[in-house]
Coordinates of C-alpha atoms in Angstrom, one line a residue:
M1 CA 39.5 6.8 22.7
N2 CA 38.2 3.3 22.0
E3 CA 40.9 0.7 21.5
I4 CA 41.1 -0.9 18.1
I5 CA 42.0 -4.3 19.6
R6 CA 39.0 -5.4 21.7
D7 CA 38.0 -8.1 24.1
P8 CA 37.3 -11.1 21.9
N9 CA 34.2 -11.9 24.0
K10 CA 32.7 -8.5 23.6
V11 CA 30.2 -7.8 20.8
D12 CA 30.4 -4.2 19.8
V13 CA 27.1 -2.6 19.2
F14 CA 27.1 -0.2 16.2
D15 CA 23.9 1.7 16.0
T16 CA 22.7 3.1 12.7
T17 CA 19.4 4.7 13.8
L18 CA 20.7 8.2 12.8
R19 CA 21.8 7.0 9.4
D20 CA 20.0 4.0 8.0
G21 CA 17.1 4.6 10.5
L22 CA 16.5 8.1 9.1
Q23 CA 16.4 6.8 5.6
A24 CA 13.1 5.2 6.4
I25 CA 10.4 6.8 4.3
G26 CA 8.5 9.6 6.0
V27 CA 11.0 10.0 8.8
N28 CA 12.5 13.4 9.5
V29 CA 14.3 14.2 12.7
D30 CA 15.9 17.6 13.3
I31 CA 19.4 18.2 14.7
E32 CA 18.1 18.7 18.2
G33 CA 16.2 15.4 18.0
R34 CA 19.3 13.6 16.6
I35 CA 21.4 14.9 19.5
E36 CA 18.7 13.7 21.9
I37 CA 18.8 10.2 20.4
A38 CA 22.6 10.1 20.2
T39 CA 22.8 11.1 23.9
Q40 CA 20.5 8.3 24.9
L41 CA 22.5 5.8 22.8
D42 CA 25.7 7.0 24.4
R43 CA 24.2 6.8 27.9
M44 CA 23.0 3.2 27.4
G45 CA 26.4 2.0 26.3
V46 CA 26.3 1.8 22.5
D47 CA 29.9 1.5 21.2
I48 CA 29.6 3.2 17.8
I49 CA 27.0 5.7 16.7
E50 CA 26.7 6.0 12.9
A51 CA 25.6 9.7 12.9
G52 CA 24.8 10.1 9.3
F53 CA 25.9 10.3 5.7
P54 CA 27.5 13.8 5.3
G55 CA 28.4 13.5 1.6
S56 CA 25.2 11.8 0.5
G57 CA 24.8 14.0 -2.5
K58 CA 21.2 14.6 -1.6
S59 CA 19.8 18.1 -1.6
N60 CA 20.0 18.1 2.2
S61 CA 23.6 17.0 2.3
E62 CA 24.7 20.2 4.1
H63 CA 22.0 19.6 6.8
E64 CA 23.3 16.1 7.1
F65 CA 26.9 17.3 7.5
E66 CA 25.8 19.7 10.2
A67 CA 23.8 17.0 12.0
V68 CA 26.8 14.6 12.1
R69 CA 29.1 17.3 13.3
A70 CA 26.6 18.3 16.0
V71 CA 26.5 14.8 17.3
A72 CA 30.3 14.4 17.2
M73 CA 30.6 17.6 19.2
E74 CA 28.1 16.4 21.9
I75 CA 28.9 12.8 22.4
G76 CA 31.4 11.9 25.0
S77 CA 31.9 8.1 25.2
A78 CA 30.8 6.4 22.0
T79 CA 32.7 6.4 18.8
V80 CA 31.0 8.6 16.1
A81 CA 31.0 7.2 12.6
S82 CA 30.4 9.0 9.3
L83 CA 29.3 6.9 6.3
C84 CA 31.2 7.7 3.0
R85 CA 31.2 6.5 -0.5
A86 CA 34.6 5.5 -1.8
V87 CA 35.2 8.9 -3.3
P88 CA 37.6 11.7 -2.0
A89 CA 35.0 14.4 -1.5
D90 CA 32.8 12.1 0.7
I91 CA 35.8 11.0 2.8
E92 CA 37.0 14.6 3.4
K93 CA 33.5 15.8 4.3
G94 CA 32.9 12.7 6.4
W95 CA 36.0 13.3 8.4
E96 CA 35.4 17.0 8.9
A97 CA 32.0 16.1 10.3
A98 CA 33.2 13.3 12.7
E99 CA 36.5 14.8 13.7
P100 CA 35.2 16.6 16.8
A101 CA 34.8 13.2 18.4
K102 CA 38.3 11.9 17.8
D103 CA 39.7 12.8 21.2
K104 CA 36.6 11.6 23.1
G105 CA 35.0 8.3 22.2
G106 CA 36.7 8.3 18.8
A107 CA 35.9 9.2 15.2
R108 CA 35.4 6.5 12.5
L109 CA 35.1 6.7 8.7
H110 CA 32.8 4.0 7.3
I111 CA 33.6 3.5 3.6
F112 CA 31.4 1.5 1.3
I113 CA 31.4 0.4 -2.3
S114 CA 29.2 -2.1 -4.2
T115 CA 30.6 -5.5 -5.1
S116 CA 27.6 -7.3 -6.6
D117 CA 27.2 -7.7 -10.4
V118 CA 23.8 -6.0 -10.4
H119 CA 25.1 -3.0 -8.5
M120 CA 28.3 -2.7 -10.6
Q121 CA 26.3 -2.9 -13.8
Q122 CA 23.8 -0.2 -12.6
Q123 CA 26.7 2.0 -11.6
D124 CA 28.6 1.3 -14.8
K125 CA 31.7 0.0 -12.9
T126 CA 33.9 -2.9 -13.7
P127 CA 35.5 -5.2 -11.0
A128 CA 38.9 -3.6 -11.7
I129 CA 37.4 -0.1 -11.0
V130 CA 35.9 -1.3 -7.8
V131 CA 39.2 -2.7 -6.6
K132 CA 41.1 0.5 -7.6
E133 CA 38.5 2.8 -5.9
T134 CA 38.6 0.7 -2.7
I135 CA 42.4 0.9 -2.4
S136 CA 42.4 4.6 -3.0
A137 CA 39.5 5.2 -0.6
I138 CA 41.0 3.2 2.3
E139 CA 44.4 4.8 1.9
H140 CA 42.8 8.2 1.9
A141 CA 40.7 7.4 5.0
K142 CA 43.7 6.0 6.8
S143 CA 45.6 9.3 6.2
L144 CA 42.9 10.9 8.3
T145 CA 42.2 8.4 11.1
D146 CA 43.2 4.9 12.3
D147 CA 39.6 3.8 12.7
V148 CA 38.4 2.8 9.3
E149 CA 35.5 0.5 8.5
F150 CA 34.9 -1.0 5.1
S151 CA 31.6 -2.4 3.7
P152 CA 31.2 -4.2 0.3
M153 CA 27.6 -3.2 -0.4
D154 CA 25.3 -6.0 -1.5
A155 CA 27.9 -8.5 -0.3
S156 CA 25.3 -11.3 0.1
R157 CA 24.5 -11.2 -3.7
S158 CA 28.1 -10.7 -4.7
D159 CA 30.5 -13.3 -6.1
F160 CA 32.1 -14.5 -2.8
G161 CA 35.6 -14.7 -4.2
F162 CA 35.5 -11.3 -5.7
M163 CA 33.9 -9.7 -2.7
M164 CA 36.5 -11.2 -0.4
G165 CA 39.3 -10.1 -2.6
V166 CA 38.0 -6.5 -2.3
C167 CA 37.8 -6.9 1.5
M168 CA 41.3 -8.2 1.6
Q169 CA 42.5 -5.1 -0.3
A170 CA 40.8 -2.9 2.3
V171 CA 42.4 -5.0 5.1
E172 CA 45.9 -4.7 3.6
R173 CA 45.5 -0.9 3.4
G174 CA 44.6 -0.7 7.1
S175 CA 40.8 -1.2 7.5
T176 CA 40.2 -2.2 11.1
V177 CA 36.6 -3.3 10.7
I178 CA 35.2 -5.3 7.8
N179 CA 31.4 -5.2 7.6
I180 CA 29.7 -7.7 5.3
P181 CA 26.1 -6.6 4.8
D182 CA 23.1 -8.5 3.7
T183 CA 21.9 -5.3 2.0
T184 CA 18.6 -6.6 0.6
G185 CA 17.7 -9.2 3.2
Y186 CA 18.6 -11.8 0.7
M187 CA 20.1 -14.6 2.9
D188 CA 18.6 -16.9 5.5
P189 CA 20.4 -17.4 8.8
R190 CA 22.3 -20.5 7.8
Q191 CA 23.6 -18.9 4.6
Y192 CA 24.6 -15.7 6.3
A193 CA 26.4 -17.5 9.1
Q194 CA 28.3 -19.6 6.7
M195 CA 29.4 -16.5 4.7
M196 CA 30.5 -14.7 7.8
R197 CA 32.4 -17.8 9.1
L198 CA 34.3 -18.1 5.8
A199 CA 35.0 -14.4 5.7
G200 CA 36.3 -14.4 9.2
E201 CA 38.6 -17.4 8.5
R202 CA 40.0 -15.7 5.4
I203 CA 40.7 -12.4 7.0
H204 CA 41.9 -13.7 10.4
K205 CA 44.6 -15.9 8.8
T206 CA 46.7 -12.8 8.2
H207 CA 44.9 -10.1 10.3
P208 CA 43.6 -11.6 13.5
D209 CA 42.8 -8.2 15.0
V210 CA 40.4 -7.1 12.3
V211 CA 36.8 -7.0 13.6
I212 CA 34.2 -8.7 11.5
S213 CA 30.8 -6.9 11.4
A214 CA 27.2 -8.0 10.5
H215 CA 24.7 -5.6 9.0
C216 CA 21.3 -7.3 8.1
H217 CA 18.2 -6.0 6.5
N218 CA 14.7 -7.3 7.3
D219 CA 13.2 -7.8 3.9
R220 CA 12.3 -11.5 4.7
D221 CA 11.9 -10.9 8.5
M222 CA 15.3 -12.5 9.2
A223 CA 17.5 -9.6 10.2
T224 CA 17.7 -10.4 13.9
A225 CA 18.1 -14.2 13.3
N226 CA 20.8 -13.6 10.7
T227 CA 22.6 -11.2 13.1
L228 CA 22.5 -13.7 16.0
E229 CA 23.7 -16.5 13.8
A230 CA 26.6 -14.3 12.6
I231 CA 27.7 -13.8 16.2
G232 CA 27.8 -17.6 16.6
A233 CA 30.0 -17.6 13.5
G234 CA 32.5 -15.3 15.1
V235 CA 31.2 -11.8 14.3
R236 CA 32.1 -9.3 17.0
Q237 CA 30.3 -6.1 15.8
V238 CA 26.6 -5.9 15.0
E239 CA 25.0 -3.1 13.1
V240 CA 21.5 -2.5 14.4
S241 CA 18.9 0.3 14.9
I242 CA 16.4 1.3 17.5
N243 CA 13.0 -0.4 16.7
G244 CA 14.7 -1.9 13.6
Q245 CA 14.1 1.4 11.8
G246 CA 15.7 1.7 8.4
E247 CA 15.3 1.3 4.6
R248 CA 12.3 -0.7 3.4
P249 CA 11.3 -3.1 6.3
G250 CA 14.4 -2.0 8.2
N251 CA 17.3 -3.4 10.1
A252 CA 18.0 -5.8 12.9
R253 CA 16.4 -4.4 16.1
L254 CA 18.9 -3.4 18.7
A255 CA 16.8 -4.6 21.6
S256 CA 16.2 -8.0 20.0
V257 CA 19.9 -8.6 19.2
V258 CA 21.1 -7.5 22.6
S259 CA 18.5 -9.6 24.3
G260 CA 19.5 -12.6 22.2
I261 CA 23.1 -12.2 23.4
H262 CA 22.2 -11.5 27.1
E263 CA 19.5 -14.2 27.3
G264 CA 21.0 -16.7 24.9
T265 CA 23.6 -18.4 27.1
S266 CA 22.4 -21.8 26.1
Y267 CA 23.3 -20.9 22.5
F268 CA 26.3 -18.5 22.9
P269 CA 29.2 -19.1 25.3
A270 CA 28.5 -17.4 28.6
E271 CA 31.4 -15.1 28.1
I272 CA 29.8 -13.3 25.1
Y273 CA 28.4 -10.0 26.1
T274 CA 27.7 -6.4 25.1
G275 CA 28.1 -3.1 27.0
V276 CA 24.5 -2.0 26.5
A277 CA 22.4 -1.2 29.6
T278 CA 19.3 -3.1 28.8
G279 CA 17.2 -1.2 31.3
E280 CA 17.4 1.8 29.0
L281 CA 16.0 0.0 25.9
T282 CA 12.3 0.8 26.4
Y283 CA 13.0 4.5 27.0
A284 CA 15.2 4.6 23.9
S285 CA 12.6 2.7 21.8
Q286 CA 9.8 5.1 22.8
M287 CA 12.0 8.2 22.2
V288 CA 12.8 7.1 18.7
A289 CA 9.2 6.3 18.0
D290 CA 8.1 9.7 19.3
L291 CA 10.8 11.7 17.5
S292 CA 10.5 9.9 14.2
G293 CA 6.7 9.8 14.1
R294 CA 6.7 6.0 13.8
P295 CA 4.6 4.6 16.7
L296 CA 5.6 1.3 18.2
A297 CA 3.3 -1.7 17.8
V298 CA 1.7 -2.3 21.2
N299 CA 3.0 -5.9 21.0
E300 CA 6.6 -4.9 19.9
P301 CA 8.9 -7.5 21.5
L302 CA 10.7 -6.3 24.7
T303 CA 9.9 -2.6 24.4
G304 CA 6.2 -2.4 23.3
R305 CA 3.4 -1.2 25.5
Y306 CA 2.0 -4.8 26.0
A307 CA 5.3 -6.7 25.8
F308 CA 4.9 -7.8 29.4
A309 CA 1.2 -7.2 29.8
H310 CA -1.5 -9.8 30.3
G311 CA -5.2 -9.6 29.4
S312 CA -6.8 -13.0 29.8
G313 CA -8.0 -14.2 33.1
V314 CA -6.0 -17.4 33.0
H315 CA -2.8 -15.5 32.3
Q316 CA -3.5 -12.9 34.9
D317 CA -4.2 -15.4 37.6
G318 CA -0.8 -17.1 36.8
V319 CA 1.4 -14.0 36.7
I320 CA -0.2 -12.5 39.8
D321 CA 0.9 -15.6 41.7
D322 CA 4.3 -15.9 39.9
K323 CA 5.2 -13.7 36.9
E324 CA 7.4 -16.5 35.6
T325 CA 4.3 -18.5 34.8
Y326 CA 3.9 -16.6 31.5
E327 CA 7.1 -14.5 31.4
C328 CA 10.5 -16.0 30.5
L329 CA 12.3 -12.6 30.8
D330 CA 12.7 -10.1 33.6
A331 CA 10.7 -7.1 32.5
E332 CA 12.7 -4.8 34.7
D333 CA 15.8 -5.7 32.7
Y334 CA 14.3 -3.9 29.7
G335 CA 12.9 -0.9 31.5
Q336 CA 9.4 -2.4 31.7
I337 CA 6.9 -3.2 34.5
P338 CA 6.6 -7.0 35.1
A339 CA 3.3 -8.9 34.9
E340 CA 1.3 -5.8 34.0
I341 CA -2.4 -6.4 34.2
V342 CA -4.7 -5.0 31.5
V343 CA -8.4 -5.0 32.2
G344 CA -10.6 -6.0 29.2
S345 CA -13.3 -8.3 28.0
L346 CA -11.2 -11.4 28.9
S347 CA -10.1 -10.4 32.4
G348 CA -10.9 -12.3 35.6
K349 CA -11.5 -11.2 39.2
A350 CA -7.8 -11.5 40.1
G351 CA -6.8 -9.1 37.3
V352 CA -9.4 -6.5 38.2
R353 CA -8.5 -6.7 41.9
S354 CA -4.9 -6.2 41.0
R355 CA -5.6 -3.0 39.0
L356 CA -8.0 -1.6 41.7
R357 CA -5.3 -2.0 44.3
A358 CA -2.7 -0.4 41.9
I359 CA -4.8 2.8 41.7
G360 CA -5.3 3.0 45.5
F361 CA -8.5 1.2 46.3
K362 CA -9.0 -1.7 48.8
P363 CA -12.0 -3.5 47.3
D364 CA -13.9 -6.3 49.0
Y365 CA -14.9 -9.5 47.3
E366 CA -18.4 -8.3 46.3
E367 CA -17.0 -5.1 44.8
V368 CA -14.4 -7.1 42.8
R369 CA -17.0 -9.5 41.5
A370 CA -19.5 -6.8 40.5
I371 CA -16.8 -4.6 38.9
T372 CA -15.4 -7.5 36.9
V373 CA -18.7 -8.2 35.3
Y374 CA -19.3 -4.6 34.5
A375 CA -15.8 -4.0 33.3
K376 CA -15.9 -6.9 30.8
E377 CA -19.2 -5.5 29.4
Y378 CA -17.9 -2.0 29.3
A379 CA -14.8 -3.0 27.4
A380 CA -16.9 -4.7 24.8
V381 CA -19.1 -1.6 24.4
I382 CA -16.2 0.9 24.0
G383 CA -14.2 -1.4 21.8
R384 CA -10.9 -1.2 23.7
D385 CA -9.3 -2.3 27.0
L386 CA -10.1 -0.2 30.0
D387 CA -7.5 2.4 31.0
D388 CA -6.9 3.1 34.7
P389 CA -9.1 6.3 34.8
D390 CA -11.9 4.1 33.4
I391 CA -11.4 1.6 36.2
E392 CA -11.3 4.4 38.8
K393 CA -14.5 5.9 37.5
I394 CA -16.4 2.5 37.6
M395 CA -15.2 1.9 41.2
A396 CA -16.0 5.5 42.3
E397 CA -19.5 5.3 40.8
S398 CA -20.2 1.9 42.5
R399 CA -19.4 3.6 45.8
G400 CA -21.3 6.8 45.1
E401 CA -18.2 8.9 45.1
Q402 CA -17.2 11.7 42.8
I403 CA -13.8 12.0 41.1
K404 CA -12.3 15.4 41.8
N405 CA -9.2 17.4 41.1
S406 CA -8.6 16.5 37.4
I407 CA -6.3 18.6 35.3
A408 CA -8.0 19.7 32.1
L409 CA -6.7 20.7 28.7
E410 CA -8.5 23.9 27.8
E411 CA -6.9 24.9 24.5
I412 CA -3.9 24.5 22.3
R413 CA -3.1 27.8 20.6
K414 CA -0.4 28.3 17.9
I415 CA 1.8 31.3 18.5
E416 CA 2.0 33.4 15.3
D417 CA 5.5 33.5 13.6
S418 CA 6.9 31.0 16.1
P419 CA 7.4 27.2 16.2
L420 CA 5.9 27.2 19.7
S421 CA 2.3 26.6 20.8
E422 CA 0.6 27.7 24.0
I423 CA -1.0 24.9 26.0
I424 CA -3.6 26.2 28.4
L425 CA -4.4 23.9 31.4
S426 CA -6.7 24.3 34.4
E427 CA -6.6 22.6 37.8
R428 CA -8.8 23.5 40.8
G429 CA -9.8 26.8 39.3
K430 CA -6.2 27.8 38.5
T431 CA -5.0 28.3 34.9
F432 CA -1.5 27.3 33.7
I433 CA 0.0 28.3 30.3
V434 CA 2.9 26.4 29.0
R435 CA 4.8 26.7 25.8
A436 CA 6.2 23.9 23.7
D437 CA 7.1 23.0 20.1
L438 CA 4.5 20.5 19.0
R439 CA 5.6 20.1 15.4
S440 CA 6.9 16.5 15.7
K441 CA 7.1 15.5 19.3
A442 CA 4.2 16.5 21.5
I443 CA 5.0 14.6 24.7
T444 CA 8.8 14.9 24.4
T445 CA 8.6 18.7 24.5
A446 CA 5.2 19.4 26.1
G447 CA 5.7 16.8 28.8
K448 CA 8.7 18.6 30.1
A449 CA 6.9 22.0 30.2
I450 CA 3.8 20.4 31.8
N451 CA 5.9 18.7 34.5
E452 CA 7.6 21.9 35.4
A453 CA 4.3 23.9 35.5
L454 CA 2.6 21.2 37.7
A455 CA 5.6 20.3 39.8
F456 CA 5.1 16.7 38.6
D457 CA 8.0 14.1 38.6
G458 CA 7.1 11.4 36.1
K459 CA 8.2 9.7 32.9
V460 CA 6.3 8.6 29.8
T461 CA 7.2 5.0 29.1
H462 CA 4.8 4.5 26.1
L463 CA 2.8 6.6 23.8
Q464 CA 0.6 5.2 21.1
S465 CA -1.5 7.7 19.0
H466 CA -3.8 7.0 16.1
A467 CA -6.3 8.7 13.8
L468 CA -10.0 7.9 14.3
R469 CA -12.7 7.4 11.7
E470 CA -13.9 10.7 10.3
T471 CA -17.4 9.9 11.3
L472 CA -16.5 10.2 15.0
E473 CA -16.6 13.5 16.8
A474 CA -13.0 13.2 17.9
E475 CA -10.3 12.8 15.2
A476 CA -7.5 11.2 17.2
G477 CA -6.9 8.9 20.1
A478 CA -3.8 8.3 22.3
Y479 CA -2.8 5.7 24.8
I480 CA -0.1 6.6 27.3
D481 CA 1.8 4.9 30.1
V482 CA 3.3 7.1 32.9
V483 CA 5.5 6.0 35.8
S484 CA 5.8 8.2 38.9
N485 CA 6.3 7.7 42.6
G486 CA 5.9 3.9 42.4
S487 CA 2.7 4.1 40.3
S488 CA 2.5 2.8 36.7
I489 CA -0.6 4.2 35.0
K490 CA -2.3 3.6 31.7
A491 CA -4.5 6.3 30.3
Y492 CA -6.4 7.0 27.1
A493 CA -7.9 10.1 25.6
E494 CA -9.6 11.3 22.3
A495 CA -9.4 14.8 20.9
E496 CA -9.5 16.9 17.7
S497 CA -5.8 16.2 17.0
I498 CA -3.0 13.7 17.9
D499 CA -1.2 16.4 19.9
A500 CA -4.4 17.2 21.9
A501 CA -5.2 13.6 22.5
S502 CA -1.6 12.8 23.7
I503 CA -1.6 15.8 26.1
K504 CA -5.1 14.9 27.4
A505 CA -4.1 11.3 28.1
Y506 CA -0.9 12.6 29.8
L507 CA -3.0 14.9 32.0
A508 CA -5.4 12.1 32.8
A509 CA -2.5 10.0 34.0
I510 CA -1.0 12.8 36.1
S511 CA -4.4 13.5 37.7
L512 CA -4.9 9.8 38.6
I513 CA -1.4 9.6 40.1
R514 CA -2.1 12.5 42.3
R515 CA -5.4 11.0 43.5
I516 CA -3.5 7.7 44.2
D517 CA -1.1 9.6 46.4
E518 CA -4.0 11.2 48.2
R519 CA -5.6 7.8 48.8
K520 CA -2.3 6.5 50.3
E521 CA -2.3 9.4 52.7
A522 CA -6.0 9.0 53.7

């Protein structure tokens, strides 16, 4: 189990994707998906996984309970936390859900109660009632587990003296972590850091082993900055989520906070660190985007499709010679490809030559010059950057060659009275039928089945799908990035549905990767 007393230089990462992240409007992830996310969080070294809110009182509270318990039973290294209101029924149910993790990574109860005037008035509670319920809740939780976290909800809009008095009552009753949330994204970085510094000084006078935690919302786009400033003020637990997913504009982004710690040695002491394997961040980011149905912005910092990509000729020339010309981070550290070249209307000859070589061609100067001119014009006509099959087609046509051996999507057919669909593929006159659940995660599930059917070893690093205007023949488009056997390929496809477009783009990438392998052997 995790030790309560921790290395003072280590910042524990508390991930709330499965609790706050799933409170984002329109997001629904089934238990299987939650386990998949939790397993990835555990693999990448997250310290605490807040698996849900088992006693939420919502109509789906039983489902929430089962989801938290399923995660607690599966996870081996991370502590699993249950969120609970300061009421006995919540605490009992929260512990029953998290208990299976107690002899592995550990089980935590996370108790919260509101301390701001606006919340107390809305809930018809007096300050005396809040203090009484806090004391009772922490004592109850401590009778079940040693690992108890306490949060005064809406702390940043609370009277500081009262809020800290409630926190001290929780500490005196044995709370091991005090989380002081900026629940509405109310404070700026200086204000939040000052509050956290004062809170830490007050608590650590008598209880130096209590961990102070930061939980910041992004209503004013300051969640990451507030969290990093809080670390500078002495906080040693940060509450974050994958892609910043959460209520309203969300929470502090896990990737941004971890990067701020790992890359910020000029701001933080060099000894400050987390246990997160940053090379897993892009995969985790894409997984959550896929499972939750919330696509990443292509320019999402660190984990987006174009986070380390370059489109203009000047930038492409620079990074081809030395990626540090326009990149201050190591893309590989975040699971990305460094100095990726995207061919579009602003590209130059160096960028086009780079992509041609990446897909297996050895062009001469005249070919590069002619294709650069044509590619720039073509990108303007189609209204998007060129994907790798586009570039391959232009090169092949310029040489009078035909592109062969593409894998085609023939049909997607729903199986009656089943969650599964049949995906019919054809390659070189041979038909393949694979089955997958396409209800919420086409590539996550279909990709595995397609890989097995085609004996393909590859991984999707990015998927971006979108609806098209109704006036177009196709109704959806999908961009996809696939890595396999040393090749990193970008593909695009349009189809009658997002599922079909995603699968067609995936098949286009697989087809090209196979042709690249053939060119290498030629």
